[in-house]
Short mmCIF file of C-alpha atoms and ligand atoms in Angstrom, two decimals:
data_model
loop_
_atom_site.label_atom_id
_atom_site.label_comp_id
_atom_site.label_asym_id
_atom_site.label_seq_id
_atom_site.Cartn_x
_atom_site.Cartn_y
_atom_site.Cartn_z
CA UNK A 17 66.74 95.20 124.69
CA UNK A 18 63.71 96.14 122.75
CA UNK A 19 62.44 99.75 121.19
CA UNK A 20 61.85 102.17 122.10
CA UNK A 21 64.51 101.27 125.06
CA UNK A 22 66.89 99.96 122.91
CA UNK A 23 67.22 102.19 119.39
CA UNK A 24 70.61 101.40 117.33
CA UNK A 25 70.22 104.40 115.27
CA UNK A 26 71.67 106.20 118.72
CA UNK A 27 74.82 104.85 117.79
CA UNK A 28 74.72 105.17 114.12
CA UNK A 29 74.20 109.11 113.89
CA UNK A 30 77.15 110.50 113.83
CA UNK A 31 80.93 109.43 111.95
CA UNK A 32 82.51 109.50 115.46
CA UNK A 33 79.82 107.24 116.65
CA UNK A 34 80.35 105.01 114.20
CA UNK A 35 83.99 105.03 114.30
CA UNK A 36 84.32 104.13 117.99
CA UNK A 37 82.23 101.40 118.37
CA UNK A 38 83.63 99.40 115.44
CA UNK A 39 84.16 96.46 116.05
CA UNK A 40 86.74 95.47 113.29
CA UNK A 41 89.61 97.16 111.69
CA UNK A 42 91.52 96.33 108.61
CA UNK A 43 95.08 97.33 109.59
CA UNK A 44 98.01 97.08 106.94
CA UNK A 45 100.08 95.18 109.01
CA UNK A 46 97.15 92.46 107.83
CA UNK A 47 98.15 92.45 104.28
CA UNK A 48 99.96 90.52 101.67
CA UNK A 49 100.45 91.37 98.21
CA UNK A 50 101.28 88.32 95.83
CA UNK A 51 103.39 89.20 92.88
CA UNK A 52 104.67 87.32 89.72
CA UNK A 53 108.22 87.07 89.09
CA UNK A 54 109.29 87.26 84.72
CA UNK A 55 112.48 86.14 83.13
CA UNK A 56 114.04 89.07 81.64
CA UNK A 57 115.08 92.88 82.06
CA UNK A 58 112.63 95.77 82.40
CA UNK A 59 109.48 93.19 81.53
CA UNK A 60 105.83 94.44 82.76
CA UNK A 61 103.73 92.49 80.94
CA UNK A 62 99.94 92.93 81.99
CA UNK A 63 97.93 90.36 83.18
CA UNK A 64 94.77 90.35 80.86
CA UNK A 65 92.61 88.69 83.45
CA UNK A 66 93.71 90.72 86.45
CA UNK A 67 93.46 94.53 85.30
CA UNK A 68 96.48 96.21 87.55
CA UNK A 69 99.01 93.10 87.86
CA UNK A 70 101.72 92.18 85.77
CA UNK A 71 104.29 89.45 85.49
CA UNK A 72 107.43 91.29 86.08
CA UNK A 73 110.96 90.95 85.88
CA UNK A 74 113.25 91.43 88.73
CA UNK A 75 113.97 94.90 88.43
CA UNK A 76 110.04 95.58 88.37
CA UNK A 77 109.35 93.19 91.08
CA UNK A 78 112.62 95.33 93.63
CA UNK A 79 110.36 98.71 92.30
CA UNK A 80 106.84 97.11 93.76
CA UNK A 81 108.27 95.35 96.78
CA UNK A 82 109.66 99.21 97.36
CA UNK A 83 106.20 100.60 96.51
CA UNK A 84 104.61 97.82 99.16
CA UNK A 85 107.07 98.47 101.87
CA UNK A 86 106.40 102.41 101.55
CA UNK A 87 102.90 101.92 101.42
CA UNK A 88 103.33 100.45 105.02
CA UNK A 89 102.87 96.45 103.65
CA UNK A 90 104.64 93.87 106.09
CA UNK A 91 104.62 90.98 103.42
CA UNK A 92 104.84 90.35 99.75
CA UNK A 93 104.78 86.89 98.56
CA UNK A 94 106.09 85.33 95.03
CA UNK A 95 105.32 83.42 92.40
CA UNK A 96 107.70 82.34 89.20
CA UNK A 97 106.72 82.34 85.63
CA UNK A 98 109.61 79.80 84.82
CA UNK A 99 111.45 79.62 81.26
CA UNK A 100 110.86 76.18 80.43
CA UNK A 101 108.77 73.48 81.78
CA UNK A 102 109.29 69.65 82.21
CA UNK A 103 107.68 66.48 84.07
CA UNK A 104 109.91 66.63 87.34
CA UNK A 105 109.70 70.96 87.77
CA UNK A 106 113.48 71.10 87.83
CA UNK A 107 112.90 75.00 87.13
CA UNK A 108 111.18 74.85 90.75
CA UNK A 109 114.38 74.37 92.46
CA UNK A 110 117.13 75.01 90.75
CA UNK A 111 119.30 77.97 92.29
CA UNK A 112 119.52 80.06 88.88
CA UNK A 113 115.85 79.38 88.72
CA UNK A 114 113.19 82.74 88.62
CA UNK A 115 111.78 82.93 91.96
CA UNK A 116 115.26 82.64 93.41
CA UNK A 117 117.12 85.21 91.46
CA UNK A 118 113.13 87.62 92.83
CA UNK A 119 114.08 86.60 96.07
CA UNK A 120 117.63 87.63 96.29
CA UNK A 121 117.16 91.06 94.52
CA UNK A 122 114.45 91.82 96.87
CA UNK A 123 116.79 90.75 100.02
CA UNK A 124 119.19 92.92 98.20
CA UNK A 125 117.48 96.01 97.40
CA UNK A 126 114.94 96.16 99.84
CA UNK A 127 115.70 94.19 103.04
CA UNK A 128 112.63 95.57 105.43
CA UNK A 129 110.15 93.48 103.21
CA UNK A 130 109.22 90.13 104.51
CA UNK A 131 109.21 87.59 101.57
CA UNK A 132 107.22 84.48 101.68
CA UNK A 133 107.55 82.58 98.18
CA UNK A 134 104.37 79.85 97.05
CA UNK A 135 106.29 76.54 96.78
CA UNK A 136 104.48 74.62 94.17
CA UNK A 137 105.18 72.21 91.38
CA UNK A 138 102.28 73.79 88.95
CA UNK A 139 103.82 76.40 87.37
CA UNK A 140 107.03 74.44 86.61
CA UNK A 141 105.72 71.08 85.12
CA UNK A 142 104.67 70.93 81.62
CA UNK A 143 101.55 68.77 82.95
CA UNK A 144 100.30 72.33 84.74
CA UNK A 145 99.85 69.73 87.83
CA UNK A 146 100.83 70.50 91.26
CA UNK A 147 102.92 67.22 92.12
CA UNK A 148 104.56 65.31 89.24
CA UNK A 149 102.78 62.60 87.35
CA UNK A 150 103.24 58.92 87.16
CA UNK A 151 100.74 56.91 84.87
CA UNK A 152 98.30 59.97 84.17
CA UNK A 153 98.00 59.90 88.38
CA UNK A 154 99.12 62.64 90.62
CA UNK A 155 101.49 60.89 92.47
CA UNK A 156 101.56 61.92 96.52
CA UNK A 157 104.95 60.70 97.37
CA UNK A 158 107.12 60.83 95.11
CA UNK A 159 106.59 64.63 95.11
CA UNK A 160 107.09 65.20 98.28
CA UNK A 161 110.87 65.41 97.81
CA UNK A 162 110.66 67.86 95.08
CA UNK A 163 108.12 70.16 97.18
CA UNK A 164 110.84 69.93 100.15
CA UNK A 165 113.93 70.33 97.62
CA UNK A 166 112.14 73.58 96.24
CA UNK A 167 111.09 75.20 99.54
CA UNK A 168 114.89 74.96 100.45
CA UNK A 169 116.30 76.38 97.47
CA UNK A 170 113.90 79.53 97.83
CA UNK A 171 115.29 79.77 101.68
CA UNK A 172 118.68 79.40 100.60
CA UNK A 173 118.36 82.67 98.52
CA UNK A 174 116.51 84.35 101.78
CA UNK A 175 113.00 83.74 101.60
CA UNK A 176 111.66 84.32 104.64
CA UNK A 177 108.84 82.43 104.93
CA UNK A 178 107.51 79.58 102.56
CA UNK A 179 103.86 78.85 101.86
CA UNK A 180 103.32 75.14 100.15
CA UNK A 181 100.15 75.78 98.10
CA UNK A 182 100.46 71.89 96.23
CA UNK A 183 97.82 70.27 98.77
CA UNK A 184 100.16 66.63 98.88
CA UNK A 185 99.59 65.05 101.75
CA UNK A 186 102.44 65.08 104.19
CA UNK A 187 104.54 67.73 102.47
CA UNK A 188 104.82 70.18 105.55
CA UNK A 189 106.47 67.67 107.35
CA UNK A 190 108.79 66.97 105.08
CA UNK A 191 109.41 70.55 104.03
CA UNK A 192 109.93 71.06 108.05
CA UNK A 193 112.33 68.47 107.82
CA UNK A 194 114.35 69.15 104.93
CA UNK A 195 114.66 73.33 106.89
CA UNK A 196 115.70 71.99 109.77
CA UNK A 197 118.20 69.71 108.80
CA UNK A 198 119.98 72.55 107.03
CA UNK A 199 119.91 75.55 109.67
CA UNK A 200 116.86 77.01 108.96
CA UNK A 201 114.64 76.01 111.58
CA UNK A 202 113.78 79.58 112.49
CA UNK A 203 111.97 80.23 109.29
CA UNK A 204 108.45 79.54 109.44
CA UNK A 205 106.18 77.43 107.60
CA UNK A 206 102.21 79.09 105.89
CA UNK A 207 100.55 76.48 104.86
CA UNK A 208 97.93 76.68 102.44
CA UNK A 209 96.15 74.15 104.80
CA UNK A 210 92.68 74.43 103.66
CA UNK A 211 92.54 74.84 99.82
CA UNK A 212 89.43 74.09 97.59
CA UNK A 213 89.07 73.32 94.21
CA UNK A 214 88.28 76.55 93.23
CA UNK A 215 86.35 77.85 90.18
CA UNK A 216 87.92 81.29 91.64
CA UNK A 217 91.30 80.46 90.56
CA UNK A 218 90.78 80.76 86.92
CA UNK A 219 92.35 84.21 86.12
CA UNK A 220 95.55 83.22 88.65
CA UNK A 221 96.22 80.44 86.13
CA UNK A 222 96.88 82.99 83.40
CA UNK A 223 98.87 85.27 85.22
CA UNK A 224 101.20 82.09 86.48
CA UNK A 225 100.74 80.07 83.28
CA UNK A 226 99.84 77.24 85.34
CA UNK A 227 96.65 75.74 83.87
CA UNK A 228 96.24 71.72 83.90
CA UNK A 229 96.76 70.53 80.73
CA UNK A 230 94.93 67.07 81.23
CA UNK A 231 92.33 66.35 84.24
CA UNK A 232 91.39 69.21 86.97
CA UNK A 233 92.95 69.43 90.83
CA UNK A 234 90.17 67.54 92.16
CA UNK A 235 92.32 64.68 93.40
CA UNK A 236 94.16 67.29 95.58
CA UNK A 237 92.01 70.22 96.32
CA UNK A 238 89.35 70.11 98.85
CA UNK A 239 85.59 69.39 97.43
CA UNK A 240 83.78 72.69 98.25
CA UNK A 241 80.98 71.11 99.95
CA UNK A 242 83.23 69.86 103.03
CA UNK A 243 83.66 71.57 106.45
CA UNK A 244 84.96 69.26 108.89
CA UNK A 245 87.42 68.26 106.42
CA UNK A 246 88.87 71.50 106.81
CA UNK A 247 89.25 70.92 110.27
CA UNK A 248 91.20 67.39 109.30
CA UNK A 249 93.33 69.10 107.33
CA UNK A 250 93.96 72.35 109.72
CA UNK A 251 95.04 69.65 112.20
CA UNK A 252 97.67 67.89 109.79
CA UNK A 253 99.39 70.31 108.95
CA UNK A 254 99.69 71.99 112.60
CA UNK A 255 101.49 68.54 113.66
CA UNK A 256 103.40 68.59 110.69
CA UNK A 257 105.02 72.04 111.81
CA UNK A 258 103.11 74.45 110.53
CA UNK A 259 102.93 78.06 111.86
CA UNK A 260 99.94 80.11 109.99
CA UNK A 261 97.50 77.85 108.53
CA UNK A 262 95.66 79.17 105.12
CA UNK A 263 92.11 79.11 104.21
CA UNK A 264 91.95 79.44 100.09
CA UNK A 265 89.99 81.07 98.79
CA UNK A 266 88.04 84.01 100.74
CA UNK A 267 84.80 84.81 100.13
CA UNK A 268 82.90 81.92 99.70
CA UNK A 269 85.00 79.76 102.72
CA UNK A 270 84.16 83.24 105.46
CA UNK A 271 82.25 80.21 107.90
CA UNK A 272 85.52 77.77 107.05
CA UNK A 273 87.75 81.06 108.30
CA UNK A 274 85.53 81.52 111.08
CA UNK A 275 85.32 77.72 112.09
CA UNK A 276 88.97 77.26 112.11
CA UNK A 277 89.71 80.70 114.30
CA UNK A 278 87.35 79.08 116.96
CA UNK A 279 88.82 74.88 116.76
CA UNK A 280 92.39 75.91 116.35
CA UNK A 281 95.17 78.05 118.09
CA UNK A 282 97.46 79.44 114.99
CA UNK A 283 97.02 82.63 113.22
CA UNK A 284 95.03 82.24 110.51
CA UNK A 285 95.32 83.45 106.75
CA UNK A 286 93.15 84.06 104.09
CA UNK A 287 93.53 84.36 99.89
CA UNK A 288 91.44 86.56 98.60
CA UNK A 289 92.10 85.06 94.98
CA UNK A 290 92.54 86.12 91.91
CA UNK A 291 88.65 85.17 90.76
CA UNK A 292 87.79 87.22 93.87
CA UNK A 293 89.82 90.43 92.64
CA UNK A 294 89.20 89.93 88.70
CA UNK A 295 84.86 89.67 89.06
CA UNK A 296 85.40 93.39 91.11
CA UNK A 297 87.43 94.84 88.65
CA UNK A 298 85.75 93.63 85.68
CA UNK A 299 82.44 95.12 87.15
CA UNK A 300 84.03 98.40 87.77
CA UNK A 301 84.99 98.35 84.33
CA UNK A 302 81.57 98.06 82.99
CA UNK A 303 80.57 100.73 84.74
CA UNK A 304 78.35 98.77 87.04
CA UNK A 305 80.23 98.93 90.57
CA UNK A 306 82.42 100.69 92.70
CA UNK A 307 85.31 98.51 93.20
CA UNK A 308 87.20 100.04 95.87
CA UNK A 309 84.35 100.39 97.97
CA UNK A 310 83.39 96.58 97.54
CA UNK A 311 86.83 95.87 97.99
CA UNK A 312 87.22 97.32 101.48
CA UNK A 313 84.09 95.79 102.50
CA UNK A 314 85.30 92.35 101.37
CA UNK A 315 88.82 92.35 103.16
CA UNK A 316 86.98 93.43 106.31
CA UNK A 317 84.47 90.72 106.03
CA UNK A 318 87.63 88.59 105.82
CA UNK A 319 88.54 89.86 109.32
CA UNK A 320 85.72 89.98 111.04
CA UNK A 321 85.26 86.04 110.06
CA UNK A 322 88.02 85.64 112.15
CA UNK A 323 91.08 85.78 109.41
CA UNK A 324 94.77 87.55 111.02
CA UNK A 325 96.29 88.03 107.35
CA UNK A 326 94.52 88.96 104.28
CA UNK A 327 96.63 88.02 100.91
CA UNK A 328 95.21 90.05 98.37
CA UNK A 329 95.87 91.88 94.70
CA UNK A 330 94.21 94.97 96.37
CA UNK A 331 97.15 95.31 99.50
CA UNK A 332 98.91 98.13 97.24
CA UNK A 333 95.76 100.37 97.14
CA UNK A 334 94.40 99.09 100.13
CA UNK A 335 97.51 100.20 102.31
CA UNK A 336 97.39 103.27 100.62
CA UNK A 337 94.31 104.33 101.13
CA UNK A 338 94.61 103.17 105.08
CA UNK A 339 97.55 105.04 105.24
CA UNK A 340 95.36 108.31 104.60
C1 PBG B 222 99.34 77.03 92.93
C2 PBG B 222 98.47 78.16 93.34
C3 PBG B 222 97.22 78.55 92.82
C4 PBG B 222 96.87 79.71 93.48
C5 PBG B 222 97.88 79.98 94.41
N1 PBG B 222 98.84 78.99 94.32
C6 PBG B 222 96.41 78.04 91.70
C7 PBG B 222 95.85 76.70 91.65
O1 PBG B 222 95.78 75.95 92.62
O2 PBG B 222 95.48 76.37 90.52
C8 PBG B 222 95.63 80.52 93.21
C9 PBG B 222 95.71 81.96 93.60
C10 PBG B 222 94.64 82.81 93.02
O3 PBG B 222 93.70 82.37 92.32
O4 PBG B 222 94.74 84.02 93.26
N2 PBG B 222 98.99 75.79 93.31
#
């Protein structure tokens, strides 16, 4: 097809042109919005480094999971800003514990949400580290236990969906395990398969006061420079059990999205993180971009790599605007 046979402009004249021969839609049934569950009554507490989120007590966190499902939102998923911290993370499981008491107001209050909680060690441990610590070393094993002990206590309160985001090896087979073995072997398993070690991270670790106090998550996370490892990993966790493997974060991993839609069969997720959503924002606020329209374009660059859900601190405005 060459010019002047071919001419692409043809195609590209008119709105109604345009709009039926795209090739990808962003849909809301695509989106997840992560929120961060506060201690306390009536709390809404911005989040300096991510201009429009808030740590929020349970009350607030009922209103937006109301707000989401309105806007048309199939998914929100949770994170706890615990009230103390300690070596083993016992605020990570413990029934009375934040994320539980998010979980079971949202069950309560507004049932047609789906909730998936983040089942991590990070936020509870005083180390900031994602398994617990023996010896200054992240020890694989002996978290394992916790990871699976935590995951169970969020189902228990009626999570419906859990999403290990610690990067241990071996813990999806042992969170698999520990569901099963207590009735919940219909609730499903997102596995943040494919995470990096990711400079984009940095305003997510204010918002969840989660910041490694010694040392960095490079013994865990995935070196940004590796591909097939991705597919190593992908594979692991799909023995293990899971159901919709993750690819963390977005925009710089689009040809690790793409990669793993084509080498594996499982619906595939993507976190477009809080570094992601914060550099937008921030430029909007200088005056020096237009943020919603950069937005859209990243979340459907997302999808057209290949990625079936989008999390994302944009779902609220982005369903809202689809919606119109
Ligand atoms: C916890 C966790 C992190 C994120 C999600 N779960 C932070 C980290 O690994 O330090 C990051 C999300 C974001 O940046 O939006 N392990």
């Amino acid at each position: 097809m060459l010019f002047p046979d071919y001419r692409g402009r043809r195609l590209r004249a008119t709105h109604n042109f345009r709009r039926m021969i795209r090739e990808t839609k962003l849909s809301r049934d695509d989106l997840i919005l992560p929120l961060f569950a506060i201690e306390g009554k009536s709390v809404k507490k911005p989040i300096e480094s991510m201009p429009g989120h808030f740590q929020l007590s349970c009350d607030h966190i009922v209103t937006m999971a109301k707000d989401a499902r309105d806007a048309g939102i199939p998914a929100i998923i949770l994170f706890g800003v615990p009230d103390k911290k300690d070596p083993l993370a016992t605020r990570a499981y413990a029934s009375d514990s934040i994320v539980q008491k998010a979980v079971r107001a949202v069950k309560e209050k507004v049932p047609e949400i789906t909730v998936i909680t983040d089942v991590c060690l990070c936020g509870y441990t005083d180390h900031g580290h994602c398994g617990c610590v023996e010896n200054g070393i992240i020890d694989n094993d002996a978290s394992l236990d916790l990871l699976a002990k935590t995951a169970l206590s969020h189902v228990k309160a009626g999570a419906d969906m859990v999403a290990p985001s610690d990067m241990m090896d071996g813990r999806v087979a042992e969170i698999r395990q520990a569901l099963d073995e207590e009735g919940f072997s219909h609730i499903p398993i997102m596995s943040y398969a494919v995470k990096y070690s990711s400079a984009f991270y940095g305003p997510f670790r204010q918002a969840a006061e989660s910041a490694p106090q010694f040392g960095d998550r490079k013994t865990y996370q995935m070196d940004p420079a590796n591909s097939n490892e991705a597919i190593r990993e992908a594979t692991m966790d799909i023995e293990e059990g899971a159901d919709i493997i993750m690819v963390k974060p977005a925009l710089s991993y689009l040809d690790i999205i793409y990669r793993l839609k084509t080498e594996i069969d499982l619906p595939i997720a993507a976190y477009n993180v809080s570094g992601e959503y914060s550099i937008m924002k921030a430029g909007e606020m200088m005056g020096w971009v237009n943020a919603r329209d950069m937005i859209m374009e990243t979340l459907l660059s997302i999808k057209r790599a290949g990625a079936d859900l989008i999390l994302t601190y944009s779902a609220l405005d982005v369903a809202r605007e689809l919606k119109d």
